[in-house]
CSV table of C-alpha atoms in Angstrom, one decimal:
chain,number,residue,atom,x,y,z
A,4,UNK,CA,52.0,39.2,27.7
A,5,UNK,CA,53.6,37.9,24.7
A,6,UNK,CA,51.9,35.3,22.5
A,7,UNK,CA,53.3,32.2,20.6
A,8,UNK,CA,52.1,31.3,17.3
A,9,UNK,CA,51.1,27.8,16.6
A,10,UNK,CA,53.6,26.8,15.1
A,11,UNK,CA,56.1,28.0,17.3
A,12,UNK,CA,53.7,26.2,19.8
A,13,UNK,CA,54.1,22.9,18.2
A,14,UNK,CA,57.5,23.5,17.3
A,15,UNK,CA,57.9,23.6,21.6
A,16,UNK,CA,56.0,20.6,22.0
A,17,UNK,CA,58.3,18.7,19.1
A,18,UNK,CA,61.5,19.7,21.0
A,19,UNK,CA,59.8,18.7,24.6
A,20,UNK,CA,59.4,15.5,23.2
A,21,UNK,CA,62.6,14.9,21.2
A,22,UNK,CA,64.6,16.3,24.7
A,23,UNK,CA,62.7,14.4,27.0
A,24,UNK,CA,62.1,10.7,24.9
A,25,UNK,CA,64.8,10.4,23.0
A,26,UNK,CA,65.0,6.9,22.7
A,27,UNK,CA,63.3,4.2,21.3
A,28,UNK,CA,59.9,2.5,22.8
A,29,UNK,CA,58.5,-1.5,23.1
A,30,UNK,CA,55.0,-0.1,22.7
A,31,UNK,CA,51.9,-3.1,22.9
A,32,UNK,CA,49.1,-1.9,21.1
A,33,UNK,CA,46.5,-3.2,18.6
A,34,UNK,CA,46.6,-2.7,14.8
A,35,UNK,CA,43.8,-0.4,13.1
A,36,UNK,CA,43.4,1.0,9.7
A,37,UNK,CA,46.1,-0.8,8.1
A,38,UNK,CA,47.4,0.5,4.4
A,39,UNK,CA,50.0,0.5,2.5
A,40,UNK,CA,50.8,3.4,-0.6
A,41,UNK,CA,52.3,3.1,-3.7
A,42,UNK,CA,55.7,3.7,-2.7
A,43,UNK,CA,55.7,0.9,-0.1
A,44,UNK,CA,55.1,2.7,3.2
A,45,UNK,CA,52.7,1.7,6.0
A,46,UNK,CA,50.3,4.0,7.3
A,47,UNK,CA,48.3,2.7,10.5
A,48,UNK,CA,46.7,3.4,13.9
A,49,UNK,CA,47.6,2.0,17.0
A,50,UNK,CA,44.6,1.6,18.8
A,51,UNK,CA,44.2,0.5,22.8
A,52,UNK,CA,40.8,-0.5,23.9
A,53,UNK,CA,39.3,-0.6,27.7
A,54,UNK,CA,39.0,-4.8,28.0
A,55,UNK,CA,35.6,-4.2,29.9
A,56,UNK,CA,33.7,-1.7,27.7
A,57,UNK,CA,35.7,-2.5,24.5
A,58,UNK,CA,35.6,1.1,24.3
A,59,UNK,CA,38.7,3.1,22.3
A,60,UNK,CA,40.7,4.5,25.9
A,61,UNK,CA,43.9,5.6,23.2
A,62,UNK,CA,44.9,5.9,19.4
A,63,UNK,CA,48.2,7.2,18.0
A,64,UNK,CA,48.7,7.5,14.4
A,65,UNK,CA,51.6,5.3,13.5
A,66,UNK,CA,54.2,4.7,10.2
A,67,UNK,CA,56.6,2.2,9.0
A,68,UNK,CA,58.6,3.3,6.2
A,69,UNK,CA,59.6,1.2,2.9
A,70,UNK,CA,62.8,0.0,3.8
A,71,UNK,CA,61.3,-1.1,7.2
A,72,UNK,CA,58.2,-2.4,6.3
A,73,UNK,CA,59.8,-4.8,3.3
A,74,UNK,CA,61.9,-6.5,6.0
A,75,UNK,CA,59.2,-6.2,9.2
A,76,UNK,CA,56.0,-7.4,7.2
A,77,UNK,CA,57.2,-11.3,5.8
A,78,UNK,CA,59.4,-11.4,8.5
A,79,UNK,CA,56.3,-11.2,10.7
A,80,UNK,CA,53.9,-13.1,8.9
A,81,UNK,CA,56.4,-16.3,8.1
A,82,UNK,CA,57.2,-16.0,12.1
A,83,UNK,CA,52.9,-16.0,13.0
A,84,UNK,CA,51.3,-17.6,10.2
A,85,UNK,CA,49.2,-14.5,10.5
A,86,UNK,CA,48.7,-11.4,7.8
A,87,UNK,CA,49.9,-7.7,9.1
A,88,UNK,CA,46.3,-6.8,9.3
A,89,UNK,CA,44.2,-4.5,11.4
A,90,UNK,CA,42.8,-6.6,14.6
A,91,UNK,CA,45.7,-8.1,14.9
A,92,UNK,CA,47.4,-7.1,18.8
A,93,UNK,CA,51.2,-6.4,18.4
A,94,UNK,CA,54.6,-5.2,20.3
A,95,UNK,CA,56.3,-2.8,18.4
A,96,UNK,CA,59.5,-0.9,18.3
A,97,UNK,CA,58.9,2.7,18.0
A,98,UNK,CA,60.2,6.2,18.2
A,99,UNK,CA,58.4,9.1,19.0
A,100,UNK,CA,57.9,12.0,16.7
A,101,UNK,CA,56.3,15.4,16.7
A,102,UNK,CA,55.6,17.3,13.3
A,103,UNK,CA,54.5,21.1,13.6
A,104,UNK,CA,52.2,20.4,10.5
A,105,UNK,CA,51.2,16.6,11.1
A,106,UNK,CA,51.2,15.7,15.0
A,107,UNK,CA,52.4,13.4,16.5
A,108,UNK,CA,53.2,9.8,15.3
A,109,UNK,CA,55.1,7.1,16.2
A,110,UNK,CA,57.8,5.7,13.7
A,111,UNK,CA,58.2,1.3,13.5
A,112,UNK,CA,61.4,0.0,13.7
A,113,UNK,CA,60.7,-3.6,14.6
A,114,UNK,CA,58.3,-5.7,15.9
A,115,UNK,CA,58.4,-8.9,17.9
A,116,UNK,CA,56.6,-11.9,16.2
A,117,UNK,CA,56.0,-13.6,19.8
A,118,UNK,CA,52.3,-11.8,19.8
A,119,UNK,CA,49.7,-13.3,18.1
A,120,UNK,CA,45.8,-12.5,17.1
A,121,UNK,CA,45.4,-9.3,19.2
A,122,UNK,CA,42.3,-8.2,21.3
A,123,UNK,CA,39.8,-7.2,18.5
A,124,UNK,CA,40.3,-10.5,16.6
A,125,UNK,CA,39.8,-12.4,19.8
A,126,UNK,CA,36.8,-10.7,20.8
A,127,UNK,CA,35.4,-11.3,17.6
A,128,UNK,CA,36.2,-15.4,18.0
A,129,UNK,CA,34.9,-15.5,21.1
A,130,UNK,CA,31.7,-13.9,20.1
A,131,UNK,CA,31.7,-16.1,17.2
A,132,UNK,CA,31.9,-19.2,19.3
A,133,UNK,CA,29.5,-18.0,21.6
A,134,UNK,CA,26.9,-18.0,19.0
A,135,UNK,CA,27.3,-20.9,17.5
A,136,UNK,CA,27.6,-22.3,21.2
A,137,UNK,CA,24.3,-21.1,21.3
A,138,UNK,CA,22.6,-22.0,17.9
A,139,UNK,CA,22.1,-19.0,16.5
A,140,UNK,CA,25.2,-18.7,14.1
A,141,UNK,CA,23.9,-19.1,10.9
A,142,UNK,CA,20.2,-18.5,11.7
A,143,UNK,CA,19.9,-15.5,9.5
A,144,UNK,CA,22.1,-17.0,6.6
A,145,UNK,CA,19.4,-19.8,6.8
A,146,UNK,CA,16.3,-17.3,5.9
A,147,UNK,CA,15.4,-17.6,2.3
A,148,UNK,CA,16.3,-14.3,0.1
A,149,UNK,CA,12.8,-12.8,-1.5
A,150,UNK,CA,12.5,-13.5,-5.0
A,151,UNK,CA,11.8,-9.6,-5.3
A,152,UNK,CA,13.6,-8.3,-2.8
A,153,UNK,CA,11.9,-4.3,-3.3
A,154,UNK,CA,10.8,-3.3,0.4
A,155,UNK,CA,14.1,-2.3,2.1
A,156,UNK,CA,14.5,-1.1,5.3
A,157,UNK,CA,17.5,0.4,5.5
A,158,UNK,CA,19.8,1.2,8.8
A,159,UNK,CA,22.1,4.0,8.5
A,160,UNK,CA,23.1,7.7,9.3
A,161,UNK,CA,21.1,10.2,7.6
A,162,UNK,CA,23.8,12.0,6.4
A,163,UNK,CA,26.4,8.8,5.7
A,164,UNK,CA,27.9,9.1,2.1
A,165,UNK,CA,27.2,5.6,1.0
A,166,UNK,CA,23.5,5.6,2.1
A,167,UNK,CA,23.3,8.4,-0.6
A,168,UNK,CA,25.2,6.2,-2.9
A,169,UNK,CA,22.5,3.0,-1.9
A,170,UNK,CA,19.9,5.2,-2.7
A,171,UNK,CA,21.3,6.7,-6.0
A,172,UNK,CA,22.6,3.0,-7.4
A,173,UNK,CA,18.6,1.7,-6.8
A,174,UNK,CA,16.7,4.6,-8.0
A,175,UNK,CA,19.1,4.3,-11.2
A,176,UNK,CA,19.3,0.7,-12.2
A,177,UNK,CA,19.2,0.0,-15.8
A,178,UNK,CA,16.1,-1.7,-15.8
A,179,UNK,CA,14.0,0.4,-14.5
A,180,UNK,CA,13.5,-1.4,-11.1
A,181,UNK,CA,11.1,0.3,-8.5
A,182,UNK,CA,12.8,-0.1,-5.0
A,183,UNK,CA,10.8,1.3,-2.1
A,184,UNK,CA,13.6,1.8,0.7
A,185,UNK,CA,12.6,3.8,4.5
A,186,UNK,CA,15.5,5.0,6.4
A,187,UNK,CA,15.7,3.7,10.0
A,188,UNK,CA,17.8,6.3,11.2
A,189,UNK,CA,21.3,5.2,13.9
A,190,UNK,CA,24.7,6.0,14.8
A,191,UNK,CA,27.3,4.5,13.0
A,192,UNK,CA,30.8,5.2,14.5
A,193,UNK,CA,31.6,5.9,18.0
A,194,UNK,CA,30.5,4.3,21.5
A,195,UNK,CA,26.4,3.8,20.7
A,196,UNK,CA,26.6,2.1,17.8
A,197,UNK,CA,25.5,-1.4,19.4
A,198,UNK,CA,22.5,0.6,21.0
A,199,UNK,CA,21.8,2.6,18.4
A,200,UNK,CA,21.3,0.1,15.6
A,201,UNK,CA,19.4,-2.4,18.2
A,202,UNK,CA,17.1,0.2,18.2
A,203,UNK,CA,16.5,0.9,15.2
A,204,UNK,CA,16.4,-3.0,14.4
A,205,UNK,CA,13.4,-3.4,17.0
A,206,UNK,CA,11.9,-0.4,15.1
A,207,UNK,CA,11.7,-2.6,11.8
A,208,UNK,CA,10.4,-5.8,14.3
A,209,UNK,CA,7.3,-4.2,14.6
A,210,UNK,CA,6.7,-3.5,11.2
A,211,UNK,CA,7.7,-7.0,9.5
A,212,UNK,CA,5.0,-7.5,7.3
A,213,UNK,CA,6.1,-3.8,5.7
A,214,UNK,CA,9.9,-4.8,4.5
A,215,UNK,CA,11.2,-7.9,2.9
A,216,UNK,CA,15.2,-7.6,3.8
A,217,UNK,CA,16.9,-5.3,6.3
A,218,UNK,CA,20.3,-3.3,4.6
A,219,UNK,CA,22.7,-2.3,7.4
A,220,UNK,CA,25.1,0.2,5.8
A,221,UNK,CA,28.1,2.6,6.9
A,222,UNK,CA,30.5,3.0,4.1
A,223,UNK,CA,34.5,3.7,4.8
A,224,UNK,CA,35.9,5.0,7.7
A,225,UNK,CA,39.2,3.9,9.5
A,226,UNK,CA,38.9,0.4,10.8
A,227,UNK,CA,38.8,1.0,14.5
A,228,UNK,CA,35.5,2.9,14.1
A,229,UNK,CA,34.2,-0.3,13.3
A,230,UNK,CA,34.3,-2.1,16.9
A,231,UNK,CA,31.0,-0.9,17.8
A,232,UNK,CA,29.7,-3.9,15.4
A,233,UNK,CA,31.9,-6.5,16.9
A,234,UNK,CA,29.4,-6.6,20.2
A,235,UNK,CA,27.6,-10.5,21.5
A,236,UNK,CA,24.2,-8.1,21.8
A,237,UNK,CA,24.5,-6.2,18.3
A,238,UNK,CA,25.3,-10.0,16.5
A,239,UNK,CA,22.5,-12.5,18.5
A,240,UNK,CA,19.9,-9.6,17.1
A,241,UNK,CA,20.8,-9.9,14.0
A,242,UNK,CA,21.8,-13.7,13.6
A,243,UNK,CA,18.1,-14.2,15.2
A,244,UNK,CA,16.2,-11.1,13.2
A,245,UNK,CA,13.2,-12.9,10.9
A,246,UNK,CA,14.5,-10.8,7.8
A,247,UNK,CA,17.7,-11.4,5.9
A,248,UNK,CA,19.9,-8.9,6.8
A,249,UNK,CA,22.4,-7.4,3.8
A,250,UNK,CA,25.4,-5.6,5.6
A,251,UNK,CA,27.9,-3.3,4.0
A,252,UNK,CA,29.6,-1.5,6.5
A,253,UNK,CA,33.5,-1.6,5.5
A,254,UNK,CA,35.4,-1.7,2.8
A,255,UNK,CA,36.6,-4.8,1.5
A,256,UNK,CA,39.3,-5.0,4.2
A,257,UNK,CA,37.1,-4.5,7.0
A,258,UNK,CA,35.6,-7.9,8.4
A,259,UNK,CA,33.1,-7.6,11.6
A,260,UNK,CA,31.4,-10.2,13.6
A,261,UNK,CA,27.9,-8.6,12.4
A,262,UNK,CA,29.5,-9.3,8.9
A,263,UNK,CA,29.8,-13.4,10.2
A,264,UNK,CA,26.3,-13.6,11.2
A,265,UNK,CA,24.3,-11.7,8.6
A,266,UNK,CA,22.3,-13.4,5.4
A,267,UNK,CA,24.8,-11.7,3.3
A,268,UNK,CA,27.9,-8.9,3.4
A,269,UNK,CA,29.0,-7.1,0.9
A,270,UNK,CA,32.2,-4.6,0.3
A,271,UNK,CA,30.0,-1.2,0.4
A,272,UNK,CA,26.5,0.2,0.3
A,273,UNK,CA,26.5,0.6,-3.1
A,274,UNK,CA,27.7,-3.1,-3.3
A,275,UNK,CA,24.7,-3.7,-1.5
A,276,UNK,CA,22.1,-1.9,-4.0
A,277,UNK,CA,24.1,-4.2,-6.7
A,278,UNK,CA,23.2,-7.1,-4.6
A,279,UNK,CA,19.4,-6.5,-4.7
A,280,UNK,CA,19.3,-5.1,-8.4
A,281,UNK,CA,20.7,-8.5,-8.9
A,282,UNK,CA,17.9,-10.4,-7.3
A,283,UNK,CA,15.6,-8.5,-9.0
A,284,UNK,CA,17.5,-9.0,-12.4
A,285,UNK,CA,17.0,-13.1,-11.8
A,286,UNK,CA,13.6,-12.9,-11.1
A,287,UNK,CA,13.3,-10.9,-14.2
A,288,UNK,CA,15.4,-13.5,-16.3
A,289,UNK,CA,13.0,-16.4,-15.4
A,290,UNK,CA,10.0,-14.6,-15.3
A,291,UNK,CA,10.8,-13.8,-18.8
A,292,UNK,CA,12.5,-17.6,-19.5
A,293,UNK,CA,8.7,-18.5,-18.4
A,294,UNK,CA,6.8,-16.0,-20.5
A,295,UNK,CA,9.2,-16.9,-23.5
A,296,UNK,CA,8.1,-20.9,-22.4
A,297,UNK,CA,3.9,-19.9,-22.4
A,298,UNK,CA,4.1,-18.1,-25.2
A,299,UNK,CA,5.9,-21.3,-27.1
A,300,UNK,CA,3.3,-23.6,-25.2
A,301,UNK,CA,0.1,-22.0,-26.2
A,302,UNK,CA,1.6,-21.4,-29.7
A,303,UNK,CA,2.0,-25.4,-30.2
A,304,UNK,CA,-1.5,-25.8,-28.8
A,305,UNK,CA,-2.9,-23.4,-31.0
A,306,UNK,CA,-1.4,-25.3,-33.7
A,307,UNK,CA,-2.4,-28.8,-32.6
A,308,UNK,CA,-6.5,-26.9,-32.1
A,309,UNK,CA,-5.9,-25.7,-35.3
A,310,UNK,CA,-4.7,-28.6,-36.8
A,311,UNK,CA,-7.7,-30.2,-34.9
A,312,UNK,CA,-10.6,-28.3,-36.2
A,313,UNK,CA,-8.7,-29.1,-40.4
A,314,UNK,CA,-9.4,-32.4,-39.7
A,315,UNK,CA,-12.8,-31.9,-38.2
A,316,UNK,CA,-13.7,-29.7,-41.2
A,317,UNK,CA,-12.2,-32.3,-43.6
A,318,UNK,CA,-14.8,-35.0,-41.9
A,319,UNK,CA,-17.6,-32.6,-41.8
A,320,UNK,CA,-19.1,-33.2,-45.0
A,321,UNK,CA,-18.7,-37.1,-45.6
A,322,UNK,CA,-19.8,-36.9,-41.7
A,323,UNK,CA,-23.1,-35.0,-42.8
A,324,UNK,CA,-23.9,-37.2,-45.9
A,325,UNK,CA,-23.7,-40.2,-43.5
A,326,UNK,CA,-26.1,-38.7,-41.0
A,327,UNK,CA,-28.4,-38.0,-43.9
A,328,UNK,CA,-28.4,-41.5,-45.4
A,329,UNK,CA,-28.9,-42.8,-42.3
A,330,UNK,CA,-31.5,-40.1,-41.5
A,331,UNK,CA,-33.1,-40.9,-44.9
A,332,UNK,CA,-33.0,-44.4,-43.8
A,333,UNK,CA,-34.3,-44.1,-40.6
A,334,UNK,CA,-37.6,-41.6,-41.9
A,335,UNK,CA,-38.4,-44.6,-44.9
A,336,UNK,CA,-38.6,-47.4,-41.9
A,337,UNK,CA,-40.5,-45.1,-39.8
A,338,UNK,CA,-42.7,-44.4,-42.4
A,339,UNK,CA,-43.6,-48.1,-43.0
A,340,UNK,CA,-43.9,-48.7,-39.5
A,341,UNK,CA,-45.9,-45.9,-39.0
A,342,UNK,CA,-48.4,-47.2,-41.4
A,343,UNK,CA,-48.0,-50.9,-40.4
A,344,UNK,CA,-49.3,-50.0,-36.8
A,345,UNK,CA,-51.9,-47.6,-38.4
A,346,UNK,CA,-53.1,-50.1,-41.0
A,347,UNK,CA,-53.4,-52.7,-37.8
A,348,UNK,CA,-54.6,-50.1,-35.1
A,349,UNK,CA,-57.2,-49.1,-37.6
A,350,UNK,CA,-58.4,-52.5,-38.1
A,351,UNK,CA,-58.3,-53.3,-34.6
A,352,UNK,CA,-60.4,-49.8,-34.4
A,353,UNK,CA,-62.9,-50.7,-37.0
A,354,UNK,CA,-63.7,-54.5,-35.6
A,355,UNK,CA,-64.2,-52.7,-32.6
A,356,UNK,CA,-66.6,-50.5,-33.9
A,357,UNK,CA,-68.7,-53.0,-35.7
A,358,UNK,CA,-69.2,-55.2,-32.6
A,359,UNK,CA,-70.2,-52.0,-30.6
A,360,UNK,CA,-72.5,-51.4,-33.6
A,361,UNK,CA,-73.9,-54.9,-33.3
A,362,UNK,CA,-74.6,-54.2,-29.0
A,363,UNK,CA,-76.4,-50.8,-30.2
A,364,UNK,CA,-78.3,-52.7,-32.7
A,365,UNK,CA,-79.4,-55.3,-30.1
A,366,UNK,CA,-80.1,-53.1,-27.5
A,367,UNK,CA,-82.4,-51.0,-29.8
A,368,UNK,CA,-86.4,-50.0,-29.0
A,369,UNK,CA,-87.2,-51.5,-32.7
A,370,UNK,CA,-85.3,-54.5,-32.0
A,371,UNK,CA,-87.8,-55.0,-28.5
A,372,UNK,CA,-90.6,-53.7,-29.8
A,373,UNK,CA,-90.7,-55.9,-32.6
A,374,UNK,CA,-90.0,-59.1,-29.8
A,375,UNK,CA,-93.7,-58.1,-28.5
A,376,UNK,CA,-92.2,-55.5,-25.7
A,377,UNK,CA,-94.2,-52.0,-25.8
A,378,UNK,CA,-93.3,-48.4,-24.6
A,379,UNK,CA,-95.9,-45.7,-23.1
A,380,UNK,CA,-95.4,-42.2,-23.7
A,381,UNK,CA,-96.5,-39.7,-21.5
A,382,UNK,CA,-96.2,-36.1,-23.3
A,383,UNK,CA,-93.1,-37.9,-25.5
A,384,UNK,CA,-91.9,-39.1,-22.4
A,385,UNK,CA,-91.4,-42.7,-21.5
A,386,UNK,CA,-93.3,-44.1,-18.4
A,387,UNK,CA,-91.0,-46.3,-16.2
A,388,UNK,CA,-93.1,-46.2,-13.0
A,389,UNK,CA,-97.2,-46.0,-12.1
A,390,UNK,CA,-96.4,-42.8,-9.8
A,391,UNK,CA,-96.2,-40.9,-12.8
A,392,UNK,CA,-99.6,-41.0,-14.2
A,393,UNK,CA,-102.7,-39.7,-12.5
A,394,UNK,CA,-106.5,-40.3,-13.5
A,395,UNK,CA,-107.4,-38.8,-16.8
A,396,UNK,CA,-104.0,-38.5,-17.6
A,397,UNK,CA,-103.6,-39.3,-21.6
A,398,UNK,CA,-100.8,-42.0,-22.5
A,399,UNK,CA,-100.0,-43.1,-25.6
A,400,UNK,CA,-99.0,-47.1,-26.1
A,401,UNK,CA,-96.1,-47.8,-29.0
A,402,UNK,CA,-96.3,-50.9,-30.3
A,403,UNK,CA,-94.0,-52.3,-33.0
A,404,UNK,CA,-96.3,-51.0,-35.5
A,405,UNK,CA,-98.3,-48.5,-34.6
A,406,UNK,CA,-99.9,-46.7,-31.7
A,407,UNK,CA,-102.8,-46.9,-29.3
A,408,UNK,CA,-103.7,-43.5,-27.4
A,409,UNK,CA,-105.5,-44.1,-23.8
A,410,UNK,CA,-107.3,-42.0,-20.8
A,411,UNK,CA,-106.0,-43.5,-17.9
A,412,UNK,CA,-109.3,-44.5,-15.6
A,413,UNK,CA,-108.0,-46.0,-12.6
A,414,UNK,CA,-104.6,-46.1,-10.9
């Protein structure tokens, strides 16, 4: 059996195809990828989507040369009002080709300006409508961004490019910020995107308190990889998700729905690590405009405390020879009243005295002895009742002058 190379192979397939379509096709299809090189040609996909699923059912790599495209593109846009971009649905002119090296392609040669947004920008409209219809639009744009913005849950692929330049562009910011970021790991191309990154978004719900923003990031990639974000379920999570949500899925080109309803989109991941370094580098600005105004603020009130206690040591001395005057003052009127109310308690003291003198005086045993009164003695005792004295007891009577000793006979 004999064997054909491959590119004898393709070369079969090229002249099966040139033999059997040799003319030129009306071809409706949807624009993807759009771009455009230095030299003026347009390099895009045609892309063709199931309208239930929104699933990719065909792609065909297409081109419009120079000398086309310089006629094609402002003839189409001055006939729409709309830009040759991708999303856009179109009916094109084509012919098709077969390179051994490159594949197959389809070659422009006209369009017809009659076709407007195509399916992809439609479905995004609608969704967009639907949201707002039901309030949730703008919810996430209406969450206030953290000052310091440095837990960051971050959605991606493990092995995605740009969540390795994310990573790289925090951990080397010129001010030394310290980012903590966890991966939330999801699929970011193909048909489980919406499912994928729902679940990684309820993964992050049940850890709030942990993260202050969500980062959703993808990096490049041709444009029709990106319809897994333009889904109702994927955008409602995210408009309604209690953290701000940073996305940077595309490049600058790219536009999705989840790019309409999240806090903030940016052109790439790494766009996105310059988006929080820059949050950080405000907070930093006024914490330092605030230092900067303590500082100045307990510099003048050191001055004015300082200024203060000059003046109080100015007063100190004429302060203290006025408390000593007066203290001096004070001590000499003490002093005479101190010896006024002696001089008159003492007098008061001594009139007292002489009229308790005069009581003692009058109340003396001379003083009735001498009026004719007596006292009897019993053993140097006085005798105030009969009961005291027995028969043959001796007494002694004191009279005013002299005494009489006595046997008592009879009681």
């Amino acid at each position: 059996m004999d064997a054909l190379s491959l590119y004898d192979l393709n070369a079969l397939v090229r002249r099966s195809i040139e033999q059997c379509l040799p003319d030129e096709f009306w071809v409706q299809a949807e624009l993807s990828d759009v771009r455009t090189n230095s030299t003026g040609h347009c390099y895009l996909e045609f892309v063709q989507k199931d309208p239930r699923s929104n699933n990719l059912i065909a792609k065909a790599r297409g081109t419009i040369w120079s000398n086309v495209f310089r006629l094609l593109k402002p003839y189409f846009e001055e006939a729409t009002g709309q830009a040759f971009v991708s999303g856009i649905k179109v009916l094109v002119q084509v012919s098709v080709n077969f390179h051994e090296l490159y594949g197959f392609s389809l070659t422009v040669q006209d369009i017809d300006p009659t076709y407007t947004l195509g399916d992809m920008a439609r479905r995004r409209r609608e969704i967009l409508n639907q949201l707002e219809e039901d309030g949730v639009l703008t919810l996430n744009k209406e969450l206030e961004m953290p000052c310091l913005p440095q837990r960051i849950a971050v959605i991606s692929s493990s092995t995605a490019a740009g969540y390795g330049d994310f990573c790289h562009q925090l951990e080397n910011n010129p001010r030394g910020f310290y980012f903590h970021t966890e991966l939330f790991p999801a699929l970011m191309q193909g048909d489980r995107v919406e499912e994928s990154v729902l679940s990684a978004l309820d993964k992050v719900n049940a850890r709030l308190a942990e993260f202050d923003v969500v980062v959703i990031i993808r990096g490049g990639g041709a444009t029709s990889d990106l319809s897994g974000f333009d889904t109702y379920l994927l955008a409602a999570a995210c408009a309604q998700f209690p953290l701000p949500i940073i996305t940077g899925i595309g490049h600058e080109r790219d536009d999705t729905v989840l790019d309409s309803v999240a806090h903030t989109r940016v052109k790439t991941p790494t766009a996105a690590a310059e988006f929080l370094i820059d949050c950080m580098n405000t907070a930093a600005d006024e914490l330092e405009v605030l230092a900067a105004r303590l500082q100045e603020g307990v510099r003048n009130l050191l001055s004015q405390e300082h200024r203060k206690l000059s003046a109080y040591k100015n007063r100190i001395p004429s302060a203290a020879y006025r408390r000593i005057s007066d203290g001096k003052l004070a001590l000499l009127t003490a002093r005479r009243d101190i010896g006024q109310a002696v001089t008159s308690s003492l007098s008061r003291h001594r009139h007292r005295l002489e009229l308790l003198q005069q009581r003692l005086a009058d109340a003396s045993p001379e003083k009735l002895l001498a009026r004719g009164y007596s006292i009897t003695l019993k053993d140097g005792k006085a005798v105030k009742n009969v009961d005291e004295l027995q028969v043959n007891d001796e007494i002694v009577t004191r009279l005013y002058q002299g005494e009489i000793a006595s046997i008592v006979k009879k009681i």
